[in-house]
Amino acid sequence: MDIIPVTADDLDLSLHSDLLETQNLTLVASDPLLAHVNARFGFPAGLFDELVFLQCSHKIIRAASRPLQLPLAPQIDRTGIDFLRIDMANPRMTTSAMMTWGRHATSNAVDTNQEQCLDYLRRLPIDLTPDQLRRCTGRGFVIVRHLGYPLGVGFLESTRHSDQNCGHLRSMYPSAFAADLEQTTPFGNPS
Amino acid sequence: MNDAHPFARYRSIIPRWDDFQRALDRPLPTCVWANPLKITPPELEAHLREQGITFEPVGWRPGAYRLQGVARPGSRLAYLAGLYEIQEEVSLLPVELLDLSAGQRILDLCAAPGSKTAQIATTVGPRATIVANDRNFRRMRPLGRSLDRLGITNTTMMTADGTNLPGDIGKFDRILVDVPCSCEGTSRKNPDATAATEDDFARLCSVQRALLKRALELCRVGGRVVYSTCTYAPEENEAIVDSILQEFGSRYHLVPARLPGFAASSGLVTWRGEHFDPQLKDALRVYPHQHDTGGFFVAALQKSSD
Ligand SMILES: C[S@@+](CC[C@H](N)C(=O)[O-])C[C@H]1O[C@@H](n2cnc3c(N)ncnc32)[C@H](O)[C@@H]1O
């Protein structure tokens, strides 16, 4: 994963010279950071131009809006939203990033039917239909949507028809959110 | 009519007292607003219809709706996908009175659990900067979740004592001061909420005043500070604003806290023999029977000099 630190001047941001250090933030270049994400999901050019990317820990890159007029003090708890998890073999867009930009994805986005959507939200695996599978380019993370609205991340095991687990999608819907749905369904009818 | 009513001390200032009493016995309608970062109001209306959800638009606030017969609005698809946010109708008022516009730097001084921060952040657009602060870190957690769900990238969170924020935080164009209060106006959803006592005033009023004072100091000249509570007690409302005007009156003035289509009551200029600055009539008092909401108080102050 290519995480290249940059300065505020590189990004045309007017920030107090001590600010990033005081707030424990590192600005990160969007190129090549986004290359993999753009390639996999086919996002339109310029989608992320109004954002700056900040590394705040060894785990997470956050995305925040320009012009980023942060306070010099006191210490902030967070800015923007979690964008990329970088503490894993394959860095992946977070649930919040998928939910925010996933509607613009043109590949590796799965539009679920109601039954699949329910299973996904309950963290159960789902099997994709041949039509859904055709929109995916290969094993890896996918955006899960319903009625066009992105809900989160899934992991597609394989798109090779010779594989036993071809079209098998693992739900990565956050367990805390799934727990909220234990007694009910998002479609109003009893579970 | 019953003088042992918990809010009997306000009988002389609440218009149509019987209607007020009756309103308190009704359940509070659920109100949601369309998240402009993800959906337009007509698209949300179409989605709600498709999902079989009955709703009624809130006339004075485009994009806000009262839902009917939805037991768990926080479990519906529209909520999970961040298409709407749930917020009590009357609590939409202070942000509407902030007079927001693109590019502003905005402070929400007492932000947790954060529905007003979300309202500010989605109204003002991505090129603004919002700093959401609260003293209570645990109460701020739901705000983090809302930012993620709604896709809000222009907001920074911090936990500090708002009465004592350092000058290094910088100046702001708009500041919301939604102070801790005795919450009398929330009795429709929280039956434990009852009339404030002298102990409440002793505990709350000095903090409320200190929060408003610090907010006014951190506001840019020409900027606006909105002070709000969900309580009827003039001690926590007009009296706080009045004491600031008495001390620093030449620097600040009230602007009318009025919104088209939202008729409520003017702020008080007298209470129990005490006289307040006449500008306080420009504050807004909302009683539950006026719009089928909770109770609320809002005052908007403009800063004319440092
Ligand atoms: C009425 S609630 C705010 C509600 C919030 N604006 C919203 O719309 O979700 C008042 C808040 O003030 C916070 N508070 C109390 N004293 C404070 C202080 N000295 N500095 C900052 N926040 C404080 C409380 O923790 C509480 O969350």
Tab-separated table of C-alpha atoms in Angstrom, chain B residues 6-7 9-10 13 179-185 194-210 227 229-240 243 268 271-272 274 276 285:
chain	number	residue	atom	x	y	z
B	6	PRO	CA	-46.088	20.196	37.547
B	7	PHE	CA	-45.713	23.265	35.336
B	9	ARG	CA	-45.549	28.096	37.827
B	10	TYR	CA	-45.762	28.966	34.115
B	13	ILE	CA	-47.104	32.994	30.659
B	179	VAL	CA	-26.856	24.358	26.824
B	180	PRO	CA	-27.498	21.714	29.492
B	181	CYS	CA	-30.818	22.655	31.078
B	182	SER	CA	-33.631	21.364	33.285
B	183	CYS	CA	-35.331	19.838	30.178
B	184	GLU	CA	-38.877	20.711	31.250
B	185	GLY	CA	-39.946	20.842	27.607
B	194	THR	CA	-40.763	18.007	35.755
B	195	ALA	CA	-40.617	21.664	36.807
B	196	ALA	CA	-37.151	23.009	37.543
B	197	THR	CA	-36.248	23.750	41.149
B	198	GLU	CA	-33.992	26.293	42.831
B	199	ASP	CA	-31.390	23.514	43.057
B	200	ASP	CA	-31.530	23.082	39.285
B	201	PHE	CA	-31.028	26.800	38.788
B	202	ALA	CA	-28.096	26.813	41.213
B	203	ARG	CA	-26.508	23.907	39.334
B	204	LEU	CA	-27.226	25.061	35.767
B	205	CYS	CA	-27.475	28.827	35.439
B	206	SER	CA	-23.832	29.728	36.056
B	207	VAL	CA	-22.689	27.092	33.497
B	208	GLN	CA	-25.281	28.296	30.967
B	209	ARG	CA	-24.090	31.877	31.355
B	210	ALA	CA	-20.401	30.897	31.155
B	227	TYR	CA	-28.574	30.177	22.480
B	229	THR	CA	-32.705	25.265	25.742
B	230	CYS	CA	-35.524	22.748	25.929
B	231	THR	CA	-36.973	24.304	29.067
B	232	TYR	CA	-39.644	26.852	29.981
B	233	ALA	CA	-37.860	28.387	32.985
B	234	PRO	CA	-37.107	32.086	32.324
B	235	GLU	CA	-34.254	31.748	34.841
B	236	GLU	CA	-32.432	29.538	32.278
B	237	ASN	CA	-33.584	31.481	29.230
B	238	GLU	CA	-34.278	35.209	29.170
B	239	ALA	CA	-32.428	35.825	32.449
B	240	ILE	CA	-29.199	34.320	31.065
B	243	SER	CA	-27.360	39.195	32.157
B	268	LEU	CA	-40.504	37.480	28.031
B	271	TRP	CA	-40.909	37.517	35.020
B	272	ARG	CA	-41.914	37.489	38.679
B	274	GLU	CA	-37.856	41.083	37.245
B	276	PHE	CA	-35.353	42.005	31.154
B	285	ARG	CA	-40.649	30.445	23.165
